[in-house]
XYZ file of C-alpha atoms in Angstrom:
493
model
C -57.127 -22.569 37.613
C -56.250 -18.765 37.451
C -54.396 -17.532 40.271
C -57.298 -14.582 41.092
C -55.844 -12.895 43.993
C -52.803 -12.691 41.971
C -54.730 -10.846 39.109
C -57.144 -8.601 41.199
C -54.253 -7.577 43.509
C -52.828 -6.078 40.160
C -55.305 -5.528 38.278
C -58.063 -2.941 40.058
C -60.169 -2.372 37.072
C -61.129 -5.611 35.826
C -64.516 -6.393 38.127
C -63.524 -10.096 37.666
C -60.530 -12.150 36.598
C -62.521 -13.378 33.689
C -61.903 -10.301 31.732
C -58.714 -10.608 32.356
C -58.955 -14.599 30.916
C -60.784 -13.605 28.067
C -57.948 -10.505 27.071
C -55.224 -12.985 27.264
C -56.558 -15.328 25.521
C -57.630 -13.468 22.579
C -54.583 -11.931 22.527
C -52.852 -15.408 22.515
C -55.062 -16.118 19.574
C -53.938 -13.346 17.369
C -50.355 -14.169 17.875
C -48.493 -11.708 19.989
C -46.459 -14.479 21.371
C -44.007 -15.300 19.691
C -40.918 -18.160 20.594
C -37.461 -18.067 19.433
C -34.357 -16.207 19.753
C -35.214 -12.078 19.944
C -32.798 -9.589 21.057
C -34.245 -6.754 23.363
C -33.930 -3.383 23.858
C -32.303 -4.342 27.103
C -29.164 -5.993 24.786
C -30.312 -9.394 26.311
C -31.315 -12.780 24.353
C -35.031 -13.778 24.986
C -36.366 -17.446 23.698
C -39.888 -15.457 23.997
C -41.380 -11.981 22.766
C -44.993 -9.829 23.184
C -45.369 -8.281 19.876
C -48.689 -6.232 20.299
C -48.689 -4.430 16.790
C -50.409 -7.872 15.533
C -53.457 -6.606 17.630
C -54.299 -4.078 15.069
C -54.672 -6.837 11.952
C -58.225 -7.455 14.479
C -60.360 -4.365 14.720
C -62.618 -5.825 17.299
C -59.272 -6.984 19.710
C -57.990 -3.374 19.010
C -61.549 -2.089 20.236
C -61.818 -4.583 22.968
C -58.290 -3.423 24.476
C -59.613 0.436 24.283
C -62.971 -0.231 26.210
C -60.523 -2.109 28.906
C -57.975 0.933 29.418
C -61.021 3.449 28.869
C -62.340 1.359 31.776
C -58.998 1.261 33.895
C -58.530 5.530 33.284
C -62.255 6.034 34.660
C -62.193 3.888 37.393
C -58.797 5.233 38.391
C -59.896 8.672 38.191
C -56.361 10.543 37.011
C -56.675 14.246 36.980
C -54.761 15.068 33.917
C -55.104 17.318 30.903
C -53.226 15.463 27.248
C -52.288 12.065 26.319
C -48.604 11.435 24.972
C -48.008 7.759 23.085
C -44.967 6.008 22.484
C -43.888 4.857 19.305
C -44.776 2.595 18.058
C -48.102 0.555 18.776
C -48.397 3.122 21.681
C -49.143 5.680 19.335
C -52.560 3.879 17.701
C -53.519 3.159 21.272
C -53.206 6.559 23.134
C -55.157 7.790 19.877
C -57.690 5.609 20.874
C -57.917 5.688 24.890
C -57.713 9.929 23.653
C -60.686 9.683 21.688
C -62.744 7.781 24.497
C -61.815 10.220 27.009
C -62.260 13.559 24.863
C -59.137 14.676 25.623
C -56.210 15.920 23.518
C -53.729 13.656 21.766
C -49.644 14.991 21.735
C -47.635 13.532 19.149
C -44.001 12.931 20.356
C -41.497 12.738 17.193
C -38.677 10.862 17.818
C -36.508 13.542 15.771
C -36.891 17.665 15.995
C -39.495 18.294 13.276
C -39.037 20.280 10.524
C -40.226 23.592 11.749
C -38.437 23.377 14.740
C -35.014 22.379 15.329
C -35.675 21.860 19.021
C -39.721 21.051 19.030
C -40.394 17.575 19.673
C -43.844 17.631 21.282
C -46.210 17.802 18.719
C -50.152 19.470 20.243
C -50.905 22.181 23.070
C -48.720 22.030 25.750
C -50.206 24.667 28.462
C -47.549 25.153 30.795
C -48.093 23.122 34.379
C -50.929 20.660 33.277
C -50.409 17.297 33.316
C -49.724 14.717 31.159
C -50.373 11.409 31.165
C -47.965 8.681 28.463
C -49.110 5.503 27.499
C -46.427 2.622 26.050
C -47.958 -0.637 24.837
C -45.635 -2.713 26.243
C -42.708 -1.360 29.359
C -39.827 -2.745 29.840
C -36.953 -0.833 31.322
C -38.571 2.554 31.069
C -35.627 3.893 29.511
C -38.182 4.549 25.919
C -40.836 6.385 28.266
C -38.722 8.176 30.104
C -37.335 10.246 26.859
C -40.517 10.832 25.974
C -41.357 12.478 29.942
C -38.189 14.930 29.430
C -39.276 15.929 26.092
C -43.115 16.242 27.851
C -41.632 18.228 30.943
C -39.300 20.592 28.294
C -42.104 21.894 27.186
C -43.895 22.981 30.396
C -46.278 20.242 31.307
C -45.659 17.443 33.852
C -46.090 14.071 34.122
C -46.696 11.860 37.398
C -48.926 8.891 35.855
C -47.345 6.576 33.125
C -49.937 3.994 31.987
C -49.070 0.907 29.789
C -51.011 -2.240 28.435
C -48.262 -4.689 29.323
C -45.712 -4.639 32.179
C -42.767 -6.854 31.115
C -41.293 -6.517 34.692
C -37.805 -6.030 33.728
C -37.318 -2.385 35.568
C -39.824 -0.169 34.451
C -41.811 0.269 37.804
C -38.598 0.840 39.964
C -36.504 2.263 37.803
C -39.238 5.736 37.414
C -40.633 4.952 40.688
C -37.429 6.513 41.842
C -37.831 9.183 40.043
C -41.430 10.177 41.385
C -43.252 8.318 38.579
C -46.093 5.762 38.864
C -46.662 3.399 36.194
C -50.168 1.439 35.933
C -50.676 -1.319 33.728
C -53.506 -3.747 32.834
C -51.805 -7.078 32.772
C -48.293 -7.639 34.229
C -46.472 -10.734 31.899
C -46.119 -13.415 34.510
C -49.914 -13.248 35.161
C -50.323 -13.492 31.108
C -47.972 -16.770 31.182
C -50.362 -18.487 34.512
C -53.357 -17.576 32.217
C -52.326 -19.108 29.352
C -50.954 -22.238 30.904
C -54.087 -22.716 33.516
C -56.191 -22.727 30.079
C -53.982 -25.129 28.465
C -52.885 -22.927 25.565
C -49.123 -23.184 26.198
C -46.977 -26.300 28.602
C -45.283 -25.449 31.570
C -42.454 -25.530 29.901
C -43.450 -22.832 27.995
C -44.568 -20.831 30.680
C -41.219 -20.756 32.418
C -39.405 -19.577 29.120
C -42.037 -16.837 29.069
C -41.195 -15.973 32.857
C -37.764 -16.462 33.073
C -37.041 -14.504 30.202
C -38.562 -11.490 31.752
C -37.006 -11.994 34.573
C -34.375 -10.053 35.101
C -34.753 -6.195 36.071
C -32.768 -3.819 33.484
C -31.224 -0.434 34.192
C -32.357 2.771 31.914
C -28.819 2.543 30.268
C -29.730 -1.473 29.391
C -27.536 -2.957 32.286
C -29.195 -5.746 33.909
C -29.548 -4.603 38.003
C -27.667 -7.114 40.509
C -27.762 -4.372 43.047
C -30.671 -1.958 43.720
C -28.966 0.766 45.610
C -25.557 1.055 44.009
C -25.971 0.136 40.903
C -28.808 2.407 40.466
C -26.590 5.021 41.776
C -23.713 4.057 39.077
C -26.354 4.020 36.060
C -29.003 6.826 36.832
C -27.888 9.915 35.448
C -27.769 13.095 37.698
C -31.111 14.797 36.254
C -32.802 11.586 36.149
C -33.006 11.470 39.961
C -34.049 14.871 40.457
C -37.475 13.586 41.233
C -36.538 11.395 43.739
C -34.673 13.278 46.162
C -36.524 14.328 48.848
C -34.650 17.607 49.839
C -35.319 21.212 47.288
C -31.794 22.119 47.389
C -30.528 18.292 46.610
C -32.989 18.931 43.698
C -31.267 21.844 42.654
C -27.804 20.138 42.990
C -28.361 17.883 41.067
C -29.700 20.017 37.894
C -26.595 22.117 38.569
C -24.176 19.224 38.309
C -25.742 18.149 35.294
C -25.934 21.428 34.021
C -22.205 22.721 34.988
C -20.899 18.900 34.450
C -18.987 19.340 37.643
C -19.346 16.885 40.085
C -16.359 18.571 42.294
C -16.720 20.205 46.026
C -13.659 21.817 47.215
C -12.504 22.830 50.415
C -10.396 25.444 51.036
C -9.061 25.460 54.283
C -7.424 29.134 54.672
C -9.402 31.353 57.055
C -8.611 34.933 55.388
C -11.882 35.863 53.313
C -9.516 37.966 51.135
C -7.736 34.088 50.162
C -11.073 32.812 49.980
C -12.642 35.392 47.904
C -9.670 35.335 45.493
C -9.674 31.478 45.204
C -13.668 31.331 44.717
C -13.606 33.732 42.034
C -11.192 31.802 40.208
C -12.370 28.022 40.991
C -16.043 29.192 40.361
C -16.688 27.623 37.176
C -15.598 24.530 37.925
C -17.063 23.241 40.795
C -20.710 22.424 42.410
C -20.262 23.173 46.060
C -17.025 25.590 48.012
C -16.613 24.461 51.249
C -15.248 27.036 53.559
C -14.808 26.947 58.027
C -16.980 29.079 59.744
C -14.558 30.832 61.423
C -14.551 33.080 57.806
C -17.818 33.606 58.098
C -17.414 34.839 61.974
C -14.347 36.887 61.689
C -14.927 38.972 58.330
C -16.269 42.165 57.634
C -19.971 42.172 56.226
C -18.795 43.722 52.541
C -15.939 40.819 52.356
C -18.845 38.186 52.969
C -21.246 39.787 50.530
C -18.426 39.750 47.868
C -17.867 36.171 48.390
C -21.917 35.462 48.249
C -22.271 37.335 44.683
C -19.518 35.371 43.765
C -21.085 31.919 44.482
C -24.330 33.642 43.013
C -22.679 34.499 39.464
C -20.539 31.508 39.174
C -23.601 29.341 40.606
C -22.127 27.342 43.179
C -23.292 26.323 46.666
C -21.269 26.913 49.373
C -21.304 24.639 52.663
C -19.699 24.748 56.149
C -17.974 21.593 56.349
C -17.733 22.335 60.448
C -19.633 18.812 61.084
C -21.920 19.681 64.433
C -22.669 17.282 66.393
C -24.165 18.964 69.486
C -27.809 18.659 70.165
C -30.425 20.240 70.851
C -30.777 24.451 71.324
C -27.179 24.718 70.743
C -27.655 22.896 67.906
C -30.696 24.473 67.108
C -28.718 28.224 67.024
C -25.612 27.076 65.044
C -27.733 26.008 62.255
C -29.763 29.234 62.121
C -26.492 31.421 62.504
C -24.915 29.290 59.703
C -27.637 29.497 57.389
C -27.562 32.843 56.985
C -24.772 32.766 54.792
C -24.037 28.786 53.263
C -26.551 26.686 51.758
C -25.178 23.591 53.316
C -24.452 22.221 56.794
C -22.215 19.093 57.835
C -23.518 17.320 60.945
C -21.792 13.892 62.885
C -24.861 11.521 63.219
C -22.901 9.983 66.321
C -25.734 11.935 69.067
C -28.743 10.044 67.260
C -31.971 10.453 66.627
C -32.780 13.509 69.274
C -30.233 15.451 67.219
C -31.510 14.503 63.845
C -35.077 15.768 65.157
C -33.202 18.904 66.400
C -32.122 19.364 62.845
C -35.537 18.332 61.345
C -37.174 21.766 63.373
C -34.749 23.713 61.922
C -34.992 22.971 58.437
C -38.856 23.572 58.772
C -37.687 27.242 59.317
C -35.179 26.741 56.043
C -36.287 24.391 53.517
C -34.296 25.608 50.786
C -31.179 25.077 52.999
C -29.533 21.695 52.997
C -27.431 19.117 55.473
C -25.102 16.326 54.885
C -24.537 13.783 57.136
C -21.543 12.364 57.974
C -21.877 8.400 58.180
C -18.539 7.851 58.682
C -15.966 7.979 61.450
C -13.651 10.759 61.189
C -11.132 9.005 62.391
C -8.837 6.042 61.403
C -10.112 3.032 64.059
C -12.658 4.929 65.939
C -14.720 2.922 68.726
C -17.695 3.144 67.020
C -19.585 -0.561 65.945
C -19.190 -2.130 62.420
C -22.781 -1.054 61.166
C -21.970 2.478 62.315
C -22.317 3.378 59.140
C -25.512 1.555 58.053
C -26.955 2.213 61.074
C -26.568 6.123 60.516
C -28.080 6.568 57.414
C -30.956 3.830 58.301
C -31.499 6.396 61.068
C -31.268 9.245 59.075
C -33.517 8.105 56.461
C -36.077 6.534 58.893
C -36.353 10.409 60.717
C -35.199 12.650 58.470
C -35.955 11.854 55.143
C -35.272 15.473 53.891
C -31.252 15.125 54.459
C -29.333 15.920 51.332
C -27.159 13.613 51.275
C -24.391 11.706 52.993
C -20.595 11.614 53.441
C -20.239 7.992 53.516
C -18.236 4.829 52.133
C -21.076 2.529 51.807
C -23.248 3.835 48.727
C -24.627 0.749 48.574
C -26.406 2.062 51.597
C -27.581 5.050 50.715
C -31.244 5.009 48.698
C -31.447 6.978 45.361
C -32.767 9.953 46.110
C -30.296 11.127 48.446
C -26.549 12.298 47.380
C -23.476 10.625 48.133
C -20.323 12.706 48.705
C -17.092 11.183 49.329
C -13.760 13.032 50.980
C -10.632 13.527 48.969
C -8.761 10.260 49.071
C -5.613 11.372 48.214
C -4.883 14.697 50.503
C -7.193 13.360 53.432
C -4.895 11.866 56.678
C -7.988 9.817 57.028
C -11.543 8.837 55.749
C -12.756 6.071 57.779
C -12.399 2.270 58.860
C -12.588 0.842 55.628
C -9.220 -0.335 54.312
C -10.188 -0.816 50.808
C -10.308 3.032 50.153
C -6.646 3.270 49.503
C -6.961 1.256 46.895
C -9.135 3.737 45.033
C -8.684 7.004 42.858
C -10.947 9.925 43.571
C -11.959 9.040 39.592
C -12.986 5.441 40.740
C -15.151 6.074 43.564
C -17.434 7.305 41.260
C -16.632 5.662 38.251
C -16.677 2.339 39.669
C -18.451 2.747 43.185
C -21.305 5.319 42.178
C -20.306 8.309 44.186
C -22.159 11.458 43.392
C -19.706 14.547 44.294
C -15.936 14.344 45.530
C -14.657 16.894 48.285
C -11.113 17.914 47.584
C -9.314 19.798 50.313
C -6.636 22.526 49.191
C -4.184 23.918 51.516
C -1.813 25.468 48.564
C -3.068 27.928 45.772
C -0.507 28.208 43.773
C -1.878 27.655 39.737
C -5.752 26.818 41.675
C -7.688 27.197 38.633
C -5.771 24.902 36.563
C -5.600 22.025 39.010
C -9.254 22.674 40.189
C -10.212 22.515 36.029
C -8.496 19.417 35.871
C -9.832 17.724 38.183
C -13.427 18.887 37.461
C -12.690 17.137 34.056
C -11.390 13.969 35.807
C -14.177 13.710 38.011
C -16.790 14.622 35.166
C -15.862 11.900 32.610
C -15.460 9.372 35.514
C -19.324 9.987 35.766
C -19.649 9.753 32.106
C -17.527 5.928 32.193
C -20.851 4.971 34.046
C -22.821 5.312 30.916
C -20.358 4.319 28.600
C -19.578 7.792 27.295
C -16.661 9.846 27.234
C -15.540 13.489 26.554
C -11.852 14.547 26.148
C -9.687 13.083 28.894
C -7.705 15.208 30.550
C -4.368 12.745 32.149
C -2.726 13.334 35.351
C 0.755 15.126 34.897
């Protein structure tokens, strides 16, 4: 018979699986399953499709599904303010579920209207309140999500997504990432038990239901093989903003996506006259200028303040690429003295945990500061283990959640919401154990391996801008290859 843990472990606000039964059934009835060949969203072939626009040729199914998700918003108790539908049957329902909760309906047009070029949120959008969006039917996420940055560009938020069916091909991890929860009444593969424990479809059937929807689809379409690094490759910069757990890898990433510059650059001279004369002419083109401390040590205070209006008007972070790996009150007063002036830190995670919790106390005093950790040797055949760099951002993670990011090789390590920086592969003597990197292009590593930001070191500044534009332009449309876009390649002389 029905598989009822299965259904109330899902399903909260159904008081008994029968409801659940009697929903499926019914909708079974009026035809929303439909066999044959359909092409999804996702780009994939499906011998099976949920078509819930049928529901509304039955008024009393239509009414039936209302009273169950007025049910499921009361007993779930979200504190919001408007209701936003997706086109198209979410539309009819959110109108619905709006009405039954007296509260206002937002129209989202799929085009600017007409009395705004730019206006796509249709209703009262007080500025901070939330919003909740309801889709019929999720499958990717990739169709709500356009509607939450059209919601959140006009001064409301979103946190709760709710939708009738969950086709369980991305949608929950895929804005889970990004700090969204989605809630559903009825997840597909529990539709497909129901309707073959009631002997309304053959097994057979049931497993072309199931299968079908069983792959898990990235917001671009791609179908996921690997959670962490293909996420990484696929996920555009301002789509993980929500995820990342540290305020100044928040703002990175807007300003990457803003700037389109995913380029850090080092410059390794120690006069702050140099420095200031190469920052004010690399400025527009990169995300973070990394600079050695000894600048910041040795320079008079009006040289430094010139250098921080600089970063300020060009908006660019700058970072201390010194990598500390002392512990802890030494540790403790190098951070503070260094975050008086960058915005970023570089620390070795080779001490361990005591110095990560070192760290941790200090960024309690500086939470809009930022550290990267390095995860990988710094030297060609160091005698650290094979996991070393697994291990270090497991650690990380597991204590210090707030890190930035990491400068590692394995981004198929590193979770979402943190960033992945990788070192200049051409002008570095060395970037760690793994052989394969010389087989890679700084464009490839994040083309084709999904890192974030590049660190190029520059020891010469002869014609800076122009080789610093250039490669801001290589890097950026490497990122765009990930998405199958391109802007105006700019070729290596």
């Amino acid at each position: 018979m029905i598989k009822t843990e299965l259904i109330v472990q899902h399903v909260q606000s159904f008081r008994n699986a029968d409801e659940l039964k009697e929903l499926a059934v019914e909708l079974f009835n009026a035809g929303v399953v439909k066999f044959g060949k359909f092409h999804s969203t996702s780009g994939c072939i499906l011998d099976s499709w949920f078509d819930l626009l049928v529901v509304f040729a039955h008024p009393s199914l239509m009414d039936k599904m209302g009273e169950y998700a007025y049910k499921f918003f009361t007993e779930k108790k979200f504190n919001f303010h408007s209701i936003c539908g997706v086109s198209y049957a979410g539309l009819p329902f959110s109108v619905i579920i709006a009405s039954k909760l007296c509260k206002p309906f937002l129209i989202w047009n799929k085009e600017p209207s007409l009395h705004s070029a730019e206006r796509r949120i249709s209703g009262k959008t007080p500025k901070n309140e939330y919003c909740i969006v309801i889709e019929e039917v999720t499958c990717s996420g990739r169709s709500i999500l356009e509607v939450i940055r059209d919601i959140e560009a006009s001064g409301m938020r979103v946190k709760d997504v709710f939708t009738l069916f969950d086709l369980e091909q991305g949608a929950i991890e895929n804005l889970g990432e990004m700090g969204y929860e989605i809630h559903s009444i009825m997840k597909m593969s529990q539709f497909a038990e129901i309707l073959f424990d009631e002997g309304l479809i053959t097994a057979d059937r049931r497993d072309i239901i199931i299968k079908g929807f069983s792959d898990k689809f990235a917001l671009n379409g791609d179908c996921i093989t690997n959670s962490n690094l293909e996420k990484r490759k696929l996920v555009q910069y301002d789509q993980r903003v929500h995820s990342c757990k540290s305020e100044i890898g928040r703002k990175l990433l807007k300003l990457m996506s803003e700037k389109k510059s995913n380029l850090c650059v080092e410059i390794t001279d120690q006069n702050i006259d140099t420095v200031v004369q190469v920052a004010e002419l690399i400025g527009p083109y990169i995300s973070i200028l990394s600079i050695n401390w000894y600048v910041f040590e040795n320079s008079e205070e009006f040289k430094l303040k010139k250098l921080l209006n600089i970063a300020k008007n060009h908006n660019f972070f700058l970072m201390d690429d010194s990598k500390l790996s002392e512990d802890g009150d030494v540790l403790i007063e190098q951070c503070r003295r260094r975050f008086k002036f960058v915005d970023l830190l570089t620390i070795y995670a080779v001490p361990g945990k005591n110095m990560l919790l070192s760290i941790k106390s200090v960024m309690d005093e500086f939470p809009q500061k930022g550290i990267f950790v390095v995860a990988c040797p710094n030297v060609t055949n160091a005698l650290v283990g094979s996991n070393f760099e697994k291990n270090s951002i497991d650690m990380t993670v597991a204590t210090f959640e707030e890190v930035t990011g990491f400068i590692s090789n394995k981004n198929s390590e590193i979770p979402l919401g943190y960033i992945c920086m990788r070192s200049d592969l051409k002008n570095s003597v060395s970037i760690g154990n793994s052989s394969d990197n010389s087989f890679y292009s700084n464009e490839m590593v994040v083309s084709n391996i999904g890192a974030d930001i590049v660190q190029l070191h520059f020891r010469d500044f002869e014609n800076i801008d122009e080789l610093v534009k250039k490669e801001q332009s290589l890097l950026w449309n490497a990122y765009l290859k990930r998405f199958g876009s391109m802007e105006l390649e700019c070729n290596r002389q």
